[in-house]
Coordinates of C-alpha atoms in Angstrom, one line a residue:
M1 CA 98.4 -23.5 -0.1
G2 CA 98.4 -27.2 -0.8
I3 CA 97.4 -29.9 -3.3
V4 CA 94.8 -32.5 -2.3
A5 CA 96.1 -35.9 -3.4
N6 CA 93.3 -38.4 -3.9
F7 CA 93.8 -42.1 -3.6
P8 CA 90.2 -43.4 -3.9
W9 CA 91.3 -46.8 -5.0
S10 CA 92.5 -47.3 -1.5
G11 CA 89.9 -45.0 0.1
L12 CA 92.5 -42.4 0.9
S13 CA 93.2 -38.7 0.5
M14 CA 95.6 -36.2 2.0
V15 CA 96.8 -32.6 1.7
F16 CA 100.5 -31.9 0.9
P17 CA 102.0 -28.4 1.2
Y18 CA 102.7 -27.0 -2.2
K19 CA 104.0 -23.8 -3.7
P20 CA 102.8 -23.4 -7.3
P21 CA 105.1 -22.3 -10.1
S22 CA 104.8 -18.7 -11.2
G23 CA 102.6 -19.7 -14.1
W24 CA 100.0 -21.1 -11.7
K25 CA 99.8 -17.8 -9.8
H26 CA 97.8 -16.2 -12.6
L27 CA 95.4 -19.1 -12.7
F28 CA 94.7 -18.9 -9.0
M29 CA 94.4 -15.1 -9.1
G30 CA 92.0 -15.5 -12.0
V31 CA 89.9 -17.9 -10.0
C32 CA 89.9 -15.6 -7.0
L33 CA 88.9 -12.6 -9.3
M34 CA 86.0 -14.6 -10.8
V35 CA 84.8 -15.6 -7.4
F36 CA 85.0 -12.0 -6.2
V37 CA 83.1 -10.7 -9.3
F38 CA 80.7 -13.5 -10.0
G39 CA 80.3 -15.1 -6.6
V40 CA 80.1 -18.7 -5.5
P41 CA 78.6 -20.1 -8.7
C42 CA 81.9 -19.5 -10.5
L43 CA 83.9 -21.2 -7.8
R44 CA 81.5 -24.2 -8.1
S45 CA 82.2 -24.3 -11.8
V46 CA 86.0 -24.4 -11.2
L47 CA 85.6 -27.2 -8.6
A48 CA 83.3 -29.2 -10.8
A49 CA 85.6 -28.9 -13.8
S50 CA 88.5 -30.4 -11.7
A51 CA 86.4 -33.3 -10.5
F52 CA 85.2 -34.2 -14.0
D53 CA 88.6 -33.9 -15.8
S54 CA 90.4 -36.8 -14.1
P55 CA 89.3 -40.4 -13.8
M56 CA 89.8 -42.2 -10.4
L57 CA 91.2 -45.7 -10.0
L58 CA 88.6 -47.8 -8.0
L59 CA 88.2 -51.3 -6.8
D60 CA 85.2 -53.3 -8.1
P61 CA 85.3 -57.1 -7.7
G62 CA 81.6 -57.4 -8.8
M63 CA 80.2 -57.0 -5.3
H64 CA 80.0 -54.3 -2.6
V65 CA 83.3 -54.0 -0.7
D66 CA 81.9 -52.0 2.2
P67 CA 78.8 -52.8 4.2
I68 CA 75.4 -52.6 2.6
Q69 CA 73.4 -49.8 4.2
K70 CA 69.9 -50.1 2.6
M71 CA 67.9 -52.5 0.4
A72 CA 64.7 -52.0 -1.6
M73 CA 62.6 -54.3 -3.8
D74 CA 59.9 -53.8 -6.4
R75 CA 56.3 -55.0 -5.7
D76 CA 56.6 -58.2 -7.7
E77 CA 60.0 -59.1 -6.2
R78 CA 61.8 -59.2 -9.5
I79 CA 64.7 -56.9 -8.5
L80 CA 66.5 -56.0 -5.3
A81 CA 68.6 -52.8 -5.1
T82 CA 71.3 -52.2 -2.5
I83 CA 73.5 -49.2 -1.6
S84 CA 76.8 -49.4 0.3
L85 CA 79.5 -47.2 1.8
D86 CA 81.5 -48.0 -1.4
K87 CA 79.3 -45.4 -3.2
T88 CA 77.7 -47.8 -5.7
V89 CA 74.1 -48.9 -6.3
R90 CA 73.8 -52.5 -7.3
I91 CA 70.7 -54.1 -8.8
W92 CA 70.1 -57.9 -8.3
K93 CA 67.8 -60.1 -10.3
L94 CA 65.5 -62.2 -8.1
P95 CA 65.0 -64.9 -7.0
N96 CA 68.6 -66.0 -7.8
F97 CA 70.3 -62.8 -6.6
Q98 CA 72.3 -62.4 -9.8
L99 CA 74.0 -59.0 -10.3
W100 CA 72.2 -57.2 -13.1
K101 CA 73.6 -53.6 -13.0
T102 CA 75.9 -51.4 -11.1
L103 CA 74.9 -47.8 -10.9
R104 CA 77.4 -45.0 -10.2
V105 CA 76.8 -41.4 -9.2
P106 CA 79.3 -38.5 -9.6
M107 CA 81.8 -38.7 -6.7
I108 CA 85.2 -37.5 -5.4
S109 CA 87.3 -38.6 -2.5
G110 CA 85.7 -37.8 0.9
G111 CA 82.0 -37.9 1.6
E112 CA 80.7 -36.9 -1.9
G113 CA 78.9 -39.8 -3.5
R114 CA 78.2 -41.8 -0.3
M115 CA 74.5 -42.7 -0.3
N116 CA 72.3 -43.2 2.7
A117 CA 68.9 -43.6 1.1
L118 CA 67.4 -45.9 -1.5
A119 CA 64.0 -46.6 -3.0
V120 CA 62.6 -48.8 -5.9
S121 CA 59.4 -47.9 -7.6
P122 CA 56.6 -50.5 -7.4
T123 CA 57.1 -51.6 -11.0
G124 CA 60.8 -51.7 -10.6
G125 CA 61.3 -49.3 -13.5
I126 CA 63.0 -46.5 -11.3
V127 CA 65.6 -46.5 -8.6
A128 CA 66.2 -43.4 -6.5
A129 CA 69.4 -43.0 -4.6
A130 CA 70.6 -40.1 -2.4
G131 CA 72.8 -39.0 0.5
D132 CA 76.0 -37.0 0.5
T133 CA 75.3 -36.2 -3.2
C134 CA 75.9 -33.0 -5.2
R135 CA 77.0 -31.0 -2.2
S136 CA 80.6 -30.5 -3.4
W137 CA 79.4 -28.7 -6.6
N138 CA 75.9 -27.2 -5.8
L139 CA 76.3 -26.3 -2.1
S140 CA 73.0 -28.3 -1.7
Y141 CA 72.1 -31.9 -1.9
C142 CA 70.2 -34.0 -4.6
I143 CA 68.5 -37.2 -5.4
Y144 CA 69.5 -39.2 -8.5
V145 CA 66.6 -41.0 -10.2
F146 CA 67.8 -43.9 -12.4
N147 CA 66.0 -45.8 -15.2
T148 CA 66.7 -49.4 -14.2
Q149 CA 66.5 -50.8 -17.7
S150 CA 69.1 -48.4 -19.2
G151 CA 71.1 -47.7 -16.0
R152 CA 71.0 -44.0 -17.0
V153 CA 70.1 -41.1 -14.7
H154 CA 66.5 -40.3 -15.7
Y155 CA 66.6 -36.9 -13.8
K156 CA 68.0 -35.3 -10.7
I157 CA 66.1 -33.6 -7.9
A158 CA 68.3 -30.8 -6.8
G159 CA 68.4 -28.0 -4.2
L160 CA 67.8 -30.0 -1.1
P161 CA 69.0 -28.3 2.1
E162 CA 70.3 -31.4 3.9
Q163 CA 71.3 -35.0 3.1
V164 CA 68.5 -37.4 2.4
T165 CA 68.5 -40.2 5.0
D166 CA 65.6 -42.3 3.7
M167 CA 63.1 -42.5 0.8
A168 CA 60.0 -44.4 -0.2
F169 CA 57.7 -44.6 -3.3
S170 CA 54.0 -44.4 -2.9
P171 CA 52.1 -47.7 -3.6
D172 CA 50.8 -46.3 -7.0
G173 CA 54.3 -45.1 -7.9
Q174 CA 53.2 -41.5 -8.4
Y175 CA 55.1 -40.0 -5.5
L176 CA 58.5 -40.2 -3.9
A177 CA 58.9 -39.2 -0.2
A178 CA 62.3 -38.2 1.2
V179 CA 63.3 -37.3 4.7
M180 CA 66.5 -35.4 5.6
A181 CA 69.1 -34.9 8.2
D182 CA 69.2 -32.1 10.8
R183 CA 66.0 -30.1 10.4
G184 CA 65.5 -30.6 6.7
G185 CA 62.2 -32.4 7.4
M186 CA 60.2 -34.3 4.7
R187 CA 59.6 -33.5 1.0
V188 CA 57.3 -35.4 -1.4
F189 CA 57.9 -35.2 -5.2
R190 CA 55.9 -36.1 -8.2
V191 CA 57.7 -39.0 -9.9
S192 CA 56.6 -38.0 -13.4
T193 CA 58.2 -34.6 -13.2
G194 CA 60.4 -34.5 -10.1
Q195 CA 58.5 -31.4 -8.9
L196 CA 57.7 -30.8 -5.3
A197 CA 54.2 -31.9 -4.3
A198 CA 54.3 -31.4 -0.5
Q199 CA 56.7 -30.7 2.3
D200 CA 56.9 -30.5 6.1
S201 CA 59.8 -28.5 7.6
R202 CA 58.6 -28.7 11.2
Y203 CA 61.2 -31.2 12.3
G204 CA 63.4 -30.6 15.3
G205 CA 66.1 -33.1 14.3
T206 CA 67.4 -35.7 11.8
A207 CA 64.6 -37.7 10.3
N208 CA 65.7 -41.3 9.9
S209 CA 62.9 -43.2 8.3
V210 CA 59.8 -42.8 6.0
R211 CA 57.3 -45.4 4.8
F212 CA 54.1 -45.6 2.8
S213 CA 51.2 -47.8 3.9
P214 CA 49.4 -50.0 1.3
S215 CA 46.5 -47.5 1.6
G216 CA 48.8 -44.5 0.9
K217 CA 49.4 -43.0 4.3
V218 CA 52.9 -41.9 5.3
V219 CA 54.8 -42.4 8.6
S220 CA 58.2 -41.0 9.5
T221 CA 60.4 -41.1 12.5
S222 CA 62.9 -38.5 13.7
Q223 CA 65.6 -37.9 16.3
D224 CA 63.5 -35.1 17.7
G225 CA 61.7 -38.1 19.3
K226 CA 58.6 -37.9 17.3
V227 CA 56.6 -40.4 15.1
R228 CA 54.6 -38.5 12.5
L229 CA 51.6 -39.8 10.6
Y230 CA 50.3 -38.2 7.3
D231 CA 47.2 -39.0 5.3
S232 CA 47.3 -39.9 1.6
S233 CA 47.3 -36.2 0.7
F234 CA 50.4 -35.7 2.9
R235 CA 48.5 -33.7 5.6
M236 CA 49.7 -34.4 9.1
E237 CA 47.2 -36.4 11.1
Q238 CA 49.2 -37.1 14.2
S239 CA 52.6 -36.2 15.8
K240 CA 53.5 -38.0 19.0
Q241 CA 56.6 -38.9 21.0
I242 CA 56.1 -42.5 21.9
P243 CA 57.4 -43.4 24.5
P244 CA 58.7 -40.2 26.0
G245 CA 62.4 -39.7 26.2
I246 CA 63.3 -42.5 23.7
T247 CA 64.4 -41.9 20.1
P248 CA 62.5 -43.8 17.3
Q249 CA 64.7 -45.0 14.4
G250 CA 62.3 -46.8 12.1
A251 CA 58.5 -47.2 11.6
F252 CA 57.0 -50.0 9.5
F253 CA 53.3 -50.4 8.4
S254 CA 51.6 -53.8 8.6
P255 CA 50.2 -55.2 5.4
D256 CA 46.6 -54.2 6.3
S257 CA 47.7 -50.6 7.1
H258 CA 46.2 -50.8 10.6
K259 CA 49.4 -51.1 12.7
I260 CA 52.8 -49.5 12.8
A261 CA 55.9 -51.3 14.3
V262 CA 58.5 -48.9 15.7
A263 CA 62.2 -49.6 16.6
F264 CA 64.1 -47.3 18.9
L265 CA 67.7 -46.1 18.9
G266 CA 70.0 -47.7 21.4
K267 CA 67.2 -49.5 23.3
P268 CA 66.0 -53.1 23.1
I269 CA 62.4 -51.9 22.7
V270 CA 59.8 -52.4 20.0
S271 CA 56.3 -50.8 20.0
V272 CA 53.3 -51.6 17.9
L273 CA 51.1 -48.5 17.4
S274 CA 47.7 -47.8 15.9
A275 CA 47.9 -46.4 12.4
K276 CA 44.8 -44.3 13.3
D277 CA 46.0 -42.3 16.3
L278 CA 49.6 -43.6 17.1
E279 CA 48.4 -45.0 20.4
I280 CA 50.4 -48.0 21.7
L281 CA 48.5 -51.2 21.0
Y282 CA 51.1 -53.6 22.6
L283 CA 54.8 -54.2 23.2
P284 CA 56.2 -57.4 21.7
D285 CA 58.0 -59.7 24.1
M286 CA 61.7 -58.7 24.3
T287 CA 62.7 -61.4 26.8
G288 CA 66.4 -62.2 26.3
V289 CA 67.0 -59.5 23.7
S290 CA 70.6 -58.3 24.5
G291 CA 70.9 -55.4 22.0
E292 CA 68.9 -52.8 20.1
I293 CA 66.6 -53.9 17.3
V294 CA 67.5 -51.5 14.4
T295 CA 65.1 -52.8 11.7
L296 CA 61.7 -54.5 11.6
A297 CA 59.5 -56.1 8.9
W298 CA 56.0 -57.6 8.8
S299 CA 55.4 -61.0 7.1
S300 CA 53.3 -60.7 3.9
D301 CA 50.2 -62.0 5.7
G302 CA 50.7 -59.7 8.7
K303 CA 50.8 -62.7 11.1
G304 CA 54.5 -62.5 11.8
L305 CA 56.8 -59.6 12.9
Y306 CA 60.6 -59.8 12.4
G307 CA 63.2 -57.7 14.2
A308 CA 67.0 -57.7 14.0
G309 CA 70.1 -55.6 14.7
K310 CA 72.5 -56.1 17.6
H311 CA 70.6 -58.8 19.5
T312 CA 73.2 -61.4 20.3
A313 CA 73.2 -64.9 21.7
K314 CA 76.1 -67.5 21.7
F315 CA 78.3 -65.1 19.7
K316 CA 75.7 -64.8 16.9
R317 CA 73.4 -62.0 15.9
M318 CA 69.8 -63.1 16.1
L319 CA 66.7 -62.5 14.1
R320 CA 63.7 -62.5 16.4
W321 CA 60.5 -63.8 14.8
W322 CA 57.3 -63.0 16.7
S323 CA 54.1 -64.9 15.9
Q324 CA 50.7 -63.2 16.0
G325 CA 52.3 -59.9 14.9
G326 CA 54.1 -59.7 18.3
Q327 CA 51.0 -59.6 20.4
T328 CA 51.4 -60.5 24.0
D329 CA 49.2 -61.8 26.8
N330 CA 48.2 -59.9 30.0
A331 CA 51.6 -60.8 31.5
G332 CA 53.5 -59.3 28.5
K333 CA 54.5 -62.7 27.2
G334 CA 54.3 -63.7 23.5
E335 CA 55.4 -66.4 21.2
F336 CA 58.7 -66.0 19.4
I337 CA 61.8 -67.8 18.1
D338 CA 65.3 -66.5 17.7
I339 CA 67.2 -67.5 14.5
P340 CA 71.1 -67.0 14.4
V341 CA 71.8 -65.2 11.1
S342 CA 75.2 -63.5 11.3
V343 CA 78.3 -62.8 13.3
A344 CA 77.9 -59.1 12.8
P345 CA 75.0 -56.6 13.3
V346 CA 72.1 -56.9 10.9
Q347 CA 71.6 -53.7 8.9
A348 CA 68.2 -54.2 7.1
I349 CA 65.5 -56.8 6.4
L350 CA 62.9 -57.1 3.7
P351 CA 59.9 -59.5 3.8
L352 CA 59.2 -61.9 0.9
K353 CA 55.7 -62.6 -0.4
E354 CA 56.1 -66.4 -0.2
G355 CA 57.3 -66.1 3.4
G356 CA 60.6 -65.5 5.0
L357 CA 62.9 -62.5 4.3
V358 CA 66.1 -61.1 2.9
F359 CA 68.6 -59.5 5.2
T360 CA 72.0 -57.8 5.1
S361 CA 74.6 -57.7 7.8
L362 CA 78.1 -56.3 8.3
S363 CA 79.5 -59.8 7.7
S364 CA 77.0 -61.4 5.3
A365 CA 76.2 -59.2 2.3
L366 CA 72.9 -60.8 1.4
G367 CA 71.2 -63.6 3.3
Q368 CA 67.8 -65.2 3.2
V369 CA 65.6 -66.8 5.8
D370 CA 62.8 -69.0 4.4
S371 CA 59.2 -69.4 5.7
Q372 CA 60.4 -72.3 7.9
G373 CA 63.2 -70.3 9.5
F374 CA 66.1 -71.9 7.6
L375 CA 69.0 -69.7 6.8
G376 CA 70.9 -69.4 3.5
I377 CA 73.7 -66.9 2.6
V378 CA 73.1 -66.0 -1.0
R379 CA 75.9 -63.4 -1.5
K380 CA 79.1 -62.9 0.5
Y381 CA 81.3 -59.9 0.7
P382 CA 84.4 -60.6 -1.3
N383 CA 86.8 -58.9 1.1
A384 CA 88.6 -60.3 4.0
L385 CA 86.9 -59.2 7.2
F386 CA 89.5 -58.1 9.8
P387 CA 88.5 -58.2 13.5
R388 CA 89.3 -54.6 14.5
C389 CA 92.8 -54.0 15.8
L390 CA 93.3 -57.5 17.3
G391 CA 96.8 -58.1 15.9
F392 CA 95.8 -60.4 13.0
L393 CA 97.8 -58.4 10.4
Q394 CA 101.2 -60.1 10.5
I395 CA 104.1 -59.1 8.3
S396 CA 107.6 -60.2 7.4
P397 CA 110.4 -57.7 8.6
S398 CA 110.5 -56.1 5.1
G399 CA 106.7 -56.1 4.7
G400 CA 107.0 -58.3 1.6
T401 CA 104.9 -61.0 3.1
V402 CA 101.6 -60.4 4.8
S403 CA 99.3 -62.8 6.7
F404 CA 95.7 -62.0 7.5
P405 CA 92.3 -63.6 8.4
M406 CA 90.0 -64.5 5.5
N407 CA 86.8 -64.8 7.6
P408 CA 85.4 -63.1 10.7
E409 CA 85.9 -66.2 12.9
N410 CA 89.7 -66.1 12.0
T411 CA 89.6 -69.9 11.2
V412 CA 91.1 -69.4 7.7
N413 CA 94.4 -67.6 7.2
G414 CA 95.7 -66.1 4.0
V415 CA 99.3 -65.3 3.1
F416 CA 100.5 -63.1 0.2
S417 CA 104.1 -62.9 -0.9
L418 CA 105.0 -59.8 -3.0
S419 CA 108.4 -61.4 -4.0
H420 CA 106.6 -64.4 -5.6
M421 CA 103.3 -62.7 -6.4
Q422 CA 101.6 -65.7 -4.8
F423 CA 98.7 -66.2 -2.5
S424 CA 98.1 -69.2 -0.3
I425 CA 95.7 -70.4 2.4
N426 CA 96.8 -71.6 5.8
S427 CA 100.4 -71.4 4.6
S428 CA 103.5 -72.4 6.5
Q429 CA 105.1 -69.1 5.5
T430 CA 103.8 -67.5 8.7
T431 CA 106.9 -68.5 10.6
G432 CA 108.9 -65.4 11.6
L433 CA 106.1 -62.9 10.8
M434 CA 105.7 -59.9 13.1
V435 CA 102.7 -58.9 15.0
P436 CA 102.1 -55.1 15.6
K437 CA 104.3 -53.7 18.4
R438 CA 102.2 -52.1 21.1
R439 CA 104.4 -52.1 24.2
A440 CA 107.0 -49.5 24.5
S441 CA 110.4 -49.9 26.3
R442 CA 112.1 -46.7 25.4
I443 CA 109.4 -44.1 25.4
N444 CA 106.7 -43.8 28.0
L445 CA 103.7 -44.5 25.7
K446 CA 100.8 -46.3 27.4
A447 CA 97.5 -47.6 25.9
S448 CA 94.3 -48.3 27.8
M449 CA 90.7 -49.0 26.8
E450 CA 88.0 -46.4 27.6
N451 CA 84.4 -46.7 26.4
D452 CA 85.3 -49.2 23.7
H453 CA 88.0 -46.8 22.3
L454 CA 91.8 -46.6 22.9
R455 CA 93.4 -43.9 25.0
L456 CA 97.0 -43.2 24.3
N457 CA 99.2 -41.4 26.9
L458 CA 102.7 -40.2 26.3
D459 CA 104.8 -38.9 29.3
G460 CA 101.6 -38.3 31.3
R461 CA 99.6 -36.4 28.6
D462 CA 96.9 -37.8 26.3
I463 CA 97.6 -38.0 22.6
D464 CA 94.9 -36.0 20.9
V465 CA 93.8 -36.3 17.3
P466 CA 92.3 -33.6 15.1
G467 CA 88.6 -33.2 15.4
N468 CA 88.5 -34.9 18.8
E469 CA 88.0 -38.3 17.1
E470 CA 88.4 -41.4 19.1
I471 CA 91.4 -43.7 18.5
S472 CA 90.5 -47.2 17.5
C473 CA 93.9 -48.8 16.8
F474 CA 97.7 -48.1 17.0
A475 CA 101.1 -49.5 16.4
M476 CA 104.6 -48.3 17.0
A477 CA 107.9 -48.5 15.1
N478 CA 110.4 -51.2 16.2
D479 CA 112.9 -48.5 17.4
E480 CA 110.0 -46.4 18.8
R481 CA 110.9 -43.3 16.8
F482 CA 107.3 -42.9 15.8
F483 CA 103.9 -44.5 16.1
V484 CA 100.6 -44.5 14.2
A485 CA 97.1 -44.3 15.4
S486 CA 93.8 -44.7 13.5
T487 CA 90.3 -43.2 13.9
D488 CA 87.2 -44.0 12.0
S489 CA 88.1 -41.4 9.3
A490 CA 91.9 -41.1 9.3
L491 CA 95.4 -42.5 9.9
H492 CA 97.8 -40.3 12.0
M493 CA 101.6 -40.5 12.3
Y494 CA 103.3 -39.1 15.5
D495 CA 107.0 -38.8 16.2
G496 CA 108.4 -40.1 19.5
S497 CA 107.6 -36.8 21.2
G498 CA 103.9 -37.1 20.3
T499 CA 104.0 -34.4 17.6
L500 CA 101.6 -35.1 14.7
R501 CA 103.6 -35.4 11.5
W502 CA 100.9 -36.3 9.0
R503 CA 97.3 -37.2 8.7
V504 CA 95.7 -39.2 5.9
A505 CA 91.9 -39.3 5.5
V506 CA 90.3 -42.7 4.7
E507 CA 87.0 -43.6 3.2
S508 CA 86.9 -47.2 4.5
S509 CA 87.5 -47.7 8.2
I510 CA 90.9 -48.9 9.3
R511 CA 90.8 -52.5 10.7
A512 CA 94.5 -53.3 11.4
L513 CA 98.0 -51.7 11.5
N514 CA 101.5 -52.9 11.4
I515 CA 105.0 -51.3 10.7
T516 CA 108.0 -52.9 9.0
E517 CA 111.1 -53.6 11.0
N518 CA 113.1 -50.9 9.3
G519 CA 110.3 -48.3 9.9
K520 CA 109.9 -47.4 6.2
F521 CA 106.4 -48.7 5.7
V522 CA 103.1 -48.7 7.6
L523 CA 100.7 -51.5 6.5
V524 CA 97.1 -50.6 6.8
A525 CA 94.1 -53.0 6.4
L526 CA 90.8 -51.3 5.5
S527 CA 87.3 -52.5 5.8
N528 CA 87.0 -52.6 2.0
G529 CA 89.4 -55.6 2.0
T530 CA 92.5 -53.7 0.8
I531 CA 96.0 -53.9 2.5
N532 CA 98.0 -50.8 1.8
W533 CA 101.7 -50.1 2.1
F534 CA 102.3 -46.5 3.2
A535 CA 105.7 -44.9 2.8
V536 CA 106.4 -43.3 6.2
T537 CA 108.4 -40.4 4.8
A538 CA 105.8 -39.4 2.2
G539 CA 102.7 -40.4 4.1
K540 CA 101.0 -42.0 1.1
P541 CA 100.3 -45.5 -0.2
V542 CA 102.8 -47.0 -2.7
L543 CA 101.2 -50.4 -3.0
S544 CA 97.7 -51.9 -2.5
L545 CA 96.5 -55.5 -2.4
F546 CA 93.1 -57.0 -2.6
V547 CA 92.3 -60.7 -2.1
N548 CA 88.9 -62.1 -2.8
A549 CA 88.1 -64.0 0.4
D550 CA 85.8 -66.4 -1.4
S551 CA 87.8 -67.3 -4.5
G552 CA 91.3 -66.5 -3.5
E553 CA 91.7 -64.3 -6.6
W554 CA 93.9 -61.2 -6.0
I555 CA 95.2 -58.0 -7.6
V556 CA 98.2 -55.8 -6.6
W557 CA 98.7 -52.3 -7.9
S558 CA 100.6 -49.1 -7.5
P559 CA 98.4 -46.0 -6.8
D560 CA 101.2 -43.7 -8.0
Y561 CA 101.9 -45.2 -11.4
F562 CA 98.8 -47.4 -12.0
Y563 CA 101.0 -50.5 -12.6
Y564 CA 99.3 -53.7 -11.6
T565 CA 99.3 -57.5 -11.7
A566 CA 96.6 -60.0 -10.9
S567 CA 95.7 -63.6 -10.7
K568 CA 93.5 -65.2 -13.3
N569 CA 90.0 -63.7 -13.5
A570 CA 91.0 -60.8 -11.2
E571 CA 92.2 -58.2 -13.7
D572 CA 88.8 -56.6 -13.9
Y573 CA 88.6 -56.0 -10.1
L574 CA 90.3 -52.6 -10.7
G575 CA 89.3 -49.8 -13.1
W576 CA 88.7 -46.1 -13.7
H577 CA 85.7 -44.3 -12.4
R578 CA 85.0 -41.2 -14.6
N579 CA 82.5 -38.5 -13.7
K580 CA 80.7 -37.2 -16.8
E581 CA 78.2 -34.5 -16.0
L582 CA 76.5 -33.6 -12.7
D583 CA 73.2 -34.9 -14.0
Q584 CA 74.6 -38.1 -15.6
E585 CA 75.7 -41.4 -14.2
A586 CA 79.4 -42.1 -13.9
Q587 CA 81.3 -44.7 -16.0
F588 CA 83.6 -47.5 -15.0
T589 CA 86.4 -48.8 -17.3
P590 CA 88.4 -51.9 -16.2
I591 CA 92.1 -51.5 -16.0
S592 CA 92.6 -54.6 -18.2
K593 CA 91.9 -52.3 -21.2
M594 CA 95.4 -51.0 -20.6
R595 CA 97.0 -54.5 -19.9
T596 CA 99.9 -54.2 -22.3
R597 CA 101.1 -50.9 -20.8
L598 CA 100.3 -51.4 -17.1
N599 CA 100.5 -55.1 -16.2
K600 CA 104.1 -54.9 -14.8
P601 CA 104.7 -57.3 -11.9
N602 CA 108.5 -56.8 -12.1
I603 CA 108.1 -53.1 -11.3
L604 CA 105.7 -53.8 -8.4
Q605 CA 108.2 -56.2 -6.9
K606 CA 110.9 -53.5 -6.7
I607 CA 108.7 -50.8 -5.0
L608 CA 109.5 -51.8 -1.4
N609 CA 113.2 -51.7 -2.2

C-alpha cells in the first residue's frame, strides 16, 4: 500500500510506501466492500471525490509553459485558440494576439487533463477540447465543449472509447467531427445537442487528423495508412492508401474543395490528391527538404501551399511556400521559397484571409508570416528553453546559486541566488559554479550515445529503467555514491551498484540535471521552465524556481509548505487549480490571495540548510 504524492506545480508525482493507521483500515475495507458489492462505479466515485477535494498548486505566468500542440481559429479570424501540454486552453483576441481567456478542464497529476485535440466553431462561440480527458473517473474519454464568451463548460460529450486526437467543426457549425486513437475511428456529433450523428469504427489504427471542406465533405488520415473521404452526409466515398507503405499524418482541403494536400509521418513527402477520388494529382517540389513536413495549409486564394515541420537549413527550421498550389512541371520542378521561422520544429500553421499565416513551434509560441514572407514573433514562451542535457545547468557547491541559459541559442545567461533572492543576466557570479559530473573515476560507469539516446553501462551491464524507456540525460554525485538518470516521463536515482532507489514521474520533460557537492540535492530543469531542488533522501522537490525569460520576473516556492516569494509583478505566476465537478470547468486562484500568510522569503532561504 502507498500514498501517491502529487507535485503538479513542478510537474511531478511519486508513490511512497505507507502503512495507514488503524482508523484508516476501516475506510479502505469499506471502499473494497463497496467495490465488491456495487462494482467499478463506486470506485470511480471514491477516486473522483479525492481528486475534487484538494486544490493543486500550479504555475501560470499568463502564457503556456509547455509547447503548443494545436491551434484553431473562427471563420472571421477574431479569436485564436491554443492547447498545450500544460493542460490549458488559451483564447487570444486577433489581430493583436492579446490573451482573452484561459480555460481549464478537470485534471490530476499524470496524463489526465492533457489535451491533444482542439476546434473552434465558425462563429467563434464554441471551443471544443479533448484528449486524455475523463478517463481517470469514467473509464472512458470525453470532449469538453466551452462557451467562449462565458468561459464555462457548455456540455460534455462522454463515453468515448479512446482518446480524441483531432477535431473539426463543419462549415455551417452544426456538426463536430472527432477522430480517436487506436481503433476508435471517427464520430460526428450534433453541436446543438452533443448527440451522435454518425460514426465509422472501421479504422485499423490511430486516426491523426480530420478536416471539413468548405463544401462540407470530410477527410481523415490514420496510422493504418489510409486517407478516408466522406460526403457531406458522412457516408464514405473513398478509402485509399496513398502512397502504399507510407503513413499519412494530416490532410488539408484547398479553399475550392477540389484538392487535398497530405503530409506523411517521418518522410519529407507531400502529395496533392483529388478531392473527388483521392487520386494523386501531383507531388510538390521537395528539393532540399531535410526533414518531415508535419503540417500544411493552403493560402486563402488557393494559389499558395505552405508546409513546415522539421525541415532545416542553416540551423533554422524552414517554412516552405510553394506557388501555384505546389504544382510542378514535367520534370517535377516547381516554384517555392524557404522562410526561416524557428530554431525548433514547427507544430502547426494556420492561413490568414489577408495572406500569410500564423505558426507555432517548440521555441516560438506564436509567430506570424505576412503575405510578403516577412516574419514576426507575436508571443514568446516565458520559460527558459534548455538545450537538452548539454551541461548548461551550472550550480554552486551548495546549490544555492544556479546558472542557466535564457534562450535556445544560449547567448543570454541567467543567474539566480537563493541567499540573496536575486536574479541577474550575464552575471559574474558564474565563477566557481559546477557543471554536471558525467565521468566516473571510482565506479565503472560509462555513457554512450545510441540512436539519439543515452546508454548507461555499469560494470559491463546496461542500466535499465522501468517501462523500457530510453535515457535522455544523467549526472552522478561527486563521491559517485549514486547517480540520476532521466527519461521523457521520469527521474530515476540509482545507488553506486546500479540498484534503483526511487523513481519520480514528471509531466514536463527533463532538460538538465546537476547534483550538489554534498550529494544532498539533485537540481532538475524541466521544459516548463522550472528548476527544482530534490532532496535525495526523500526523493521529492523541496524548492522550485521559475524565471520569466522575457521579463526577468521570478518566483520561488516550497511545494511542501506553499511558502513563496517573488519579484515585482510575478506573484500571480503561481496559484491553486481546483476541480469543481466532472462536467464543469476548473478554477484558478492566484497564491497572492494568501500573501500575508505565505510570502516568507526567510523560510525559503533556510530550506537548503
